[in-house]
Amino acid sequence: MRRVVFNQKGGVGKSTITVNLAAAAAQAGKRVLLIDLDPQGNASHYLTGRHTPPANNAAGFFNQMLTISMFEKAPAEFIVPTAHTGLDLLASHPELSELMVKLEARYKMFKLREVLLQLDTSYDEIWIDTPPALNFYTRSALIAAQRCLIPFDCDTFSRHALLGLLDSAAEIRADHNPELQIEGIIVNQYQPRASLPARMVQALRDEGHPVLSPPLSASVKIRESHERSLPMVYLDPKHKLAQEFTQLYQNLATG
């Protein structure tokens, strides 16, 4: 299964959700690859604790697409293991920003899907973190994925942007990837005692949108998780948020 976590709005917890669900999959015994296509590299730093990208990374992976060589590296050579059993990483690199124009000019948007089809036999699940923009890397991920998850922060701006996100994914499905399905909306930073989040979530359900359960609670514990580069299922498995990530993953796996 290849999943992309997609939202054009920044600050909605996209990288945090991608990393924690990938970690939950690995903890469940799956062979998991996380691909970080955001030049900011938040998911890569979260998983590794490194400010400097590893030598083998996504920039080298995409740069190879721009050259013709008899000595090309295999896709697996750009992937590095993490400290967590069963969880590998194709790490981001700032150079991704510079490469994007060249990749677009050479019509390389379908190459990621070609490569991931080769890697399907090596991994049970592939999770893709994307930039907060509908750019080359995000489109490549939507073309390569089978399922799309949309983080939703309970505020008016996220509400207004949601229909545009759904339309963008639908357009990619219609034009390039009929296999792509909207798997669901992940409600993040949820505060059950506040009336506005509850009203917004209910409104989404009433409109027929696939809102996933459980919502992910707002918690300061996630800051410690970021600081220590430990996904919640490893940092504190008994914490409410860790259990929510685990339950959300289980619901996806059995849905």
C-alpha positions as a Python dict, from the first residue, in 0.01 Angstrom:
ca = {
    (1, 'M'): (0, 0, 0),
    (2, 'R'): (130, 342, -100),
    (3, 'R'): (-13, 638, 92),
    (4, 'V'): (42, 1010, 51),
    (5, 'V'): (-35, 1266, 321),
    (6, 'F'): (-141, 1582, 140),
    (7, 'N'): (-237, 1935, 236),
    (8, 'Q'): (-140, 2260, 67),
    (9, 'K'): (-175, 2448, 397),
    (10, 'G'): (125, 2454, 627),
    (11, 'G'): (108, 2394, 999),
    (12, 'V'): (-159, 2124, 994),
    (13, 'G'): (67, 1848, 1130),
    (14, 'K'): (129, 1674, 798),
    (15, 'S'): (483, 1555, 874),
    (16, 'T'): (394, 1461, 1231),
    (17, 'I'): (103, 1249, 1112),
    (18, 'T'): (306, 1082, 836),
    (19, 'V'): (590, 988, 1069),
    (20, 'N'): (369, 861, 1348),
    (21, 'L'): (147, 650, 1125),
    (22, 'A'): (453, 504, 950),
    (23, 'A'): (599, 427, 1293),
    (24, 'A'): (273, 264, 1401),
    (25, 'A'): (287, 47, 1089),
    (26, 'A'): (645, -56, 1163),
    (27, 'Q'): (557, -132, 1523),
    (28, 'A'): (277, -355, 1393),
    (29, 'G'): (540, -563, 1214),
    (30, 'K'): (517, -413, 866),
    (31, 'R'): (815, -335, 642),
    (32, 'V'): (777, 39, 597),
    (33, 'L'): (940, 307, 382),
    (34, 'L'): (884, 675, 454),
    (35, 'I'): (960, 915, 169),
    (36, 'D'): (1017, 1280, 260),
    (37, 'L'): (959, 1504, -43),
    (38, 'D'): (943, 1832, 149),
    (39, 'P'): (1269, 2029, 108),
    (40, 'Q'): (1224, 2150, 466),
    (41, 'G'): (1294, 1794, 577),
    (42, 'N'): (1081, 1796, 892),
    (43, 'A'): (988, 1429, 865),
    (44, 'S'): (1352, 1331, 803),
    (45, 'H'): (1473, 1526, 1106),
    (46, 'Y'): (1190, 1385, 1318),
    (47, 'L'): (1293, 1029, 1236),
    (48, 'T'): (1671, 1067, 1249),
    (49, 'G'): (1743, 1363, 1476),
    (50, 'R'): (1997, 1480, 1217),
    (51, 'H'): (2015, 1839, 1094),
    (52, 'T'): (2242, 1728, 807),
    (53, 'P'): (2079, 1493, 554),
    (54, 'P'): (2241, 1153, 500),
    (55, 'A'): (2464, 1118, 196),
    (56, 'N'): (2203, 902, 25),
    (57, 'N'): (1885, 1108, -3),
    (58, 'A'): (1594, 1218, -221),
    (59, 'A'): (1800, 1485, -399),
    (60, 'G'): (2036, 1219, -535),
    (61, 'F'): (1737, 1002, -617),
    (62, 'F'): (1572, 1272, -830),
    (63, 'N'): (1898, 1409, -970),
    (64, 'Q'): (1970, 1068, -1120),
    (65, 'M'): (1647, 1102, -1320),
    (66, 'L'): (1802, 1397, -1504),
    (67, 'T'): (2108, 1209, -1626),
    (68, 'I'): (2177, 909, -1846),
    (69, 'S'): (2443, 677, -1713),
    (70, 'M'): (2547, 315, -1747),
    (71, 'F'): (2616, 312, -1373),
    (72, 'E'): (2286, 422, -1223),
    (73, 'K'): (2226, 344, -858),
    (74, 'A'): (1939, 116, -770),
    (75, 'P'): (1654, 296, -591),
    (76, 'A'): (1732, 109, -269),
    (77, 'E'): (2076, 272, -256),
    (78, 'F'): (1918, 609, -176),
    (79, 'I'): (1728, 465, 121),
    (80, 'V'): (1867, 459, 473),
    (81, 'P'): (1754, 260, 776),
    (82, 'T'): (1626, 439, 1085),
    (83, 'A'): (1679, 343, 1447),
    (84, 'H'): (1337, 174, 1444),
    (85, 'T'): (1299, -185, 1331),
    (86, 'G'): (1122, -218, 998),
    (87, 'L'): (1122, 155, 920),
    (88, 'D'): (1341, 293, 639),
    (89, 'L'): (1371, 647, 506),
    (90, 'L'): (1425, 823, 175),
    (91, 'A'): (1540, 1146, 336),
    (92, 'S'): (1477, 1497, 215),
    (93, 'H'): (1747, 1744, 112),
    (94, 'P'): (1730, 2125, 57),
    (95, 'E'): (1852, 2071, -300),
    (96, 'L'): (1507, 1937, -387),
    (97, 'S'): (1392, 2297, -430),
    (98, 'E'): (1656, 2365, -698),
    (99, 'L'): (1589, 2040, -880),
    (100, 'M'): (1216, 2096, -914),
    (101, 'V'): (1231, 2330, -1216),
    (102, 'K'): (1458, 2092, -1405),
    (103, 'L'): (1238, 1792, -1324),
    (104, 'E'): (926, 1975, -1439),
    (105, 'A'): (1093, 2084, -1763),
    (106, 'R'): (1190, 1723, -1837),
    (107, 'Y'): (840, 1585, -1761),
    (108, 'K'): (961, 1354, -1485),
    (109, 'M'): (636, 1356, -1287),
    (110, 'F'): (567, 987, -1349),
    (111, 'K'): (912, 857, -1254),
    (112, 'L'): (837, 830, -883),
    (113, 'R'): (550, 591, -954),
    (114, 'E'): (774, 379, -1176),
    (115, 'V'): (1033, 350, -900),
    (116, 'L'): (783, 279, -622),
    (117, 'L'): (629, 0, -825),
    (118, 'Q'): (975, -159, -818),
    (119, 'L'): (997, -112, -441),
    (120, 'D'): (653, -258, -372),
    (121, 'T'): (807, -603, -332),
    (122, 'S'): (1051, -476, -67),
    (123, 'Y'): (796, -297, 154),
    (124, 'D'): (449, -367, 286),
    (125, 'E'): (371, 3, 310),
    (126, 'I'): (513, 323, 163),
    (127, 'W'): (424, 658, 326),
    (128, 'I'): (494, 984, 143),
    (129, 'D'): (523, 1323, 312),
    (130, 'T'): (472, 1616, 74),
    (131, 'P'): (546, 1990, 71),
    (132, 'P'): (269, 2234, 171),
    (133, 'A'): (208, 2320, -195),
    (134, 'L'): (65, 2154, -503),
    (135, 'N'): (399, 2143, -681),
    (136, 'F'): (600, 1886, -879),
    (137, 'Y'): (676, 1668, -576),
    (138, 'T'): (319, 1668, -447),
    (139, 'R'): (180, 1582, -788),
    (140, 'S'): (439, 1307, -830),
    (141, 'A'): (334, 1163, -494),
    (142, 'L'): (-37, 1176, -582),
    (143, 'I'): (38, 1001, -911),
    (144, 'A'): (242, 734, -732),
    (145, 'A'): (6, 669, -439),
    (146, 'Q'): (-295, 444, -401),
    (147, 'R'): (-447, 626, -105),
    (148, 'C'): (-454, 991, 2),
    (149, 'L'): (-492, 1117, 360),
    (150, 'I'): (-575, 1480, 430),
    (151, 'P'): (-486, 1634, 769),
    (152, 'F'): (-748, 1879, 892),
    (153, 'D'): (-682, 2141, 1155),
    (154, 'C'): (-1009, 2259, 1305),
    (155, 'D'): (-1009, 2619, 1188),
    (156, 'T'): (-1192, 2823, 928),
    (157, 'F'): (-896, 2840, 689),
    (158, 'S'): (-865, 2461, 678),
    (159, 'R'): (-1238, 2432, 623),
    (160, 'H'): (-1228, 2668, 326),
    (161, 'A'): (-925, 2494, 175),
    (162, 'L'): (-1066, 2142, 203),
    (163, 'L'): (-1282, 2146, -110),
    (164, 'G'): (-986, 2267, -314),
    (165, 'L'): (-773, 1981, -181),
    (166, 'L'): (-1039, 1727, -269),
    (167, 'D'): (-1072, 1878, -618),
    (168, 'S'): (-694, 1864, -671),
    (169, 'A'): (-681, 1497, -575),
    (170, 'A'): (-982, 1421, -794),
    (171, 'E'): (-816, 1590, -1091),
    (172, 'I'): (-499, 1383, -1047),
    (173, 'R'): (-713, 1069, -1025),
    (174, 'A'): (-906, 1157, -1340),
    (175, 'D'): (-604, 1259, -1547),
    (176, 'H'): (-317, 1043, -1427),
    (177, 'N'): (-393, 788, -1153),
    (178, 'P'): (-729, 610, -1150),
    (179, 'E'): (-602, 397, -859),
    (180, 'L'): (-589, 698, -624),
    (181, 'Q'): (-858, 709, -356),
    (182, 'I'): (-927, 963, -81),
    (183, 'E'): (-889, 736, 219),
    (184, 'G'): (-1002, 999, 463),
    (185, 'I'): (-964, 1322, 654),
    (186, 'I'): (-752, 1311, 971),
    (187, 'V'): (-869, 1559, 1232),
    (188, 'N'): (-561, 1694, 1410),
    (189, 'Q'): (-509, 1902, 1726),
    (190, 'Y'): (-863, 1813, 1833),
    (191, 'Q'): (-1001, 1966, 2152),
    (192, 'P'): (-1321, 1782, 2245),
    (193, 'R'): (-1427, 2036, 2506),
    (194, 'A'): (-1424, 2323, 2256),
    (195, 'S'): (-1746, 2372, 2063),
    (196, 'L'): (-1601, 2494, 1731),
    (197, 'P'): (-1395, 2178, 1651),
    (198, 'A'): (-1691, 1954, 1732),
    (199, 'R'): (-1921, 2159, 1508),
    (200, 'M'): (-1670, 2159, 1222),
    (201, 'V'): (-1614, 1784, 1238),
    (202, 'Q'): (-1987, 1715, 1248),
    (203, 'A'): (-2041, 1947, 953),
    (204, 'L'): (-1782, 1751, 751),
    (205, 'R'): (-1957, 1425, 834),
    (206, 'D'): (-2298, 1571, 749),
    (207, 'E'): (-2162, 1671, 407),
    (208, 'G'): (-2052, 1314, 344),
    (209, 'H'): (-1676, 1363, 378),
    (210, 'P'): (-1479, 1058, 499),
    (211, 'V'): (-1370, 1179, 844),
    (212, 'L'): (-1151, 916, 1008),
    (213, 'S'): (-1160, 805, 1370),
    (214, 'P'): (-1022, 866, 1618),
    (215, 'P'): (-936, 1236, 1593),
    (216, 'L'): (-584, 1321, 1713),
    (217, 'S'): (-584, 1513, 2039),
    (218, 'A'): (-398, 1837, 2096),
    (219, 'S'): (-106, 1759, 2330),
    (220, 'V'): (217, 1925, 2438),
    (221, 'K'): (370, 1576, 2445),
    (222, 'I'): (415, 1594, 2069),
    (223, 'R'): (674, 1868, 2118),
    (224, 'E'): (883, 1632, 2328),
    (225, 'S'): (836, 1371, 2057),
    (226, 'H'): (977, 1614, 1800),
    (227, 'E'): (1263, 1724, 2025),
    (228, 'R'): (1373, 1369, 2101),
    (229, 'S'): (1315, 1245, 1744),
    (230, 'L'): (1095, 968, 1875),
    (231, 'P'): (750, 903, 1728),
    (232, 'M'): (484, 879, 1995),
    (233, 'V'): (450, 501, 1976),
    (234, 'Y'): (815, 474, 2082),
    (235, 'L'): (834, 771, 2317),
    (236, 'D'): (530, 688, 2532),
    (237, 'P'): (314, 404, 2400),
    (238, 'K'): (59, 446, 2681),
    (239, 'H'): (1, 815, 2616),
    (240, 'K'): (-343, 903, 2483),
    (241, 'L'): (-204, 1050, 2160),
    (242, 'A'): (17, 745, 2097),
    (243, 'Q'): (-286, 521, 2139),
    (244, 'E'): (-485, 741, 1901),
    (245, 'F'): (-215, 706, 1635),
    (246, 'T'): (-211, 329, 1688),
    (247, 'Q'): (-589, 304, 1667),
    (248, 'L'): (-604, 527, 1360),
    (249, 'Y'): (-345, 310, 1187),
    (250, 'Q'): (-532, -8, 1281),
    (251, 'N'): (-853, 140, 1142),
    (252, 'L'): (-673, 221, 815),
    (253, 'A'): (-516, -125, 797),
    (254, 'T'): (-849, -301, 846),
    (255, 'G'): (-1069, -55, 657),
}
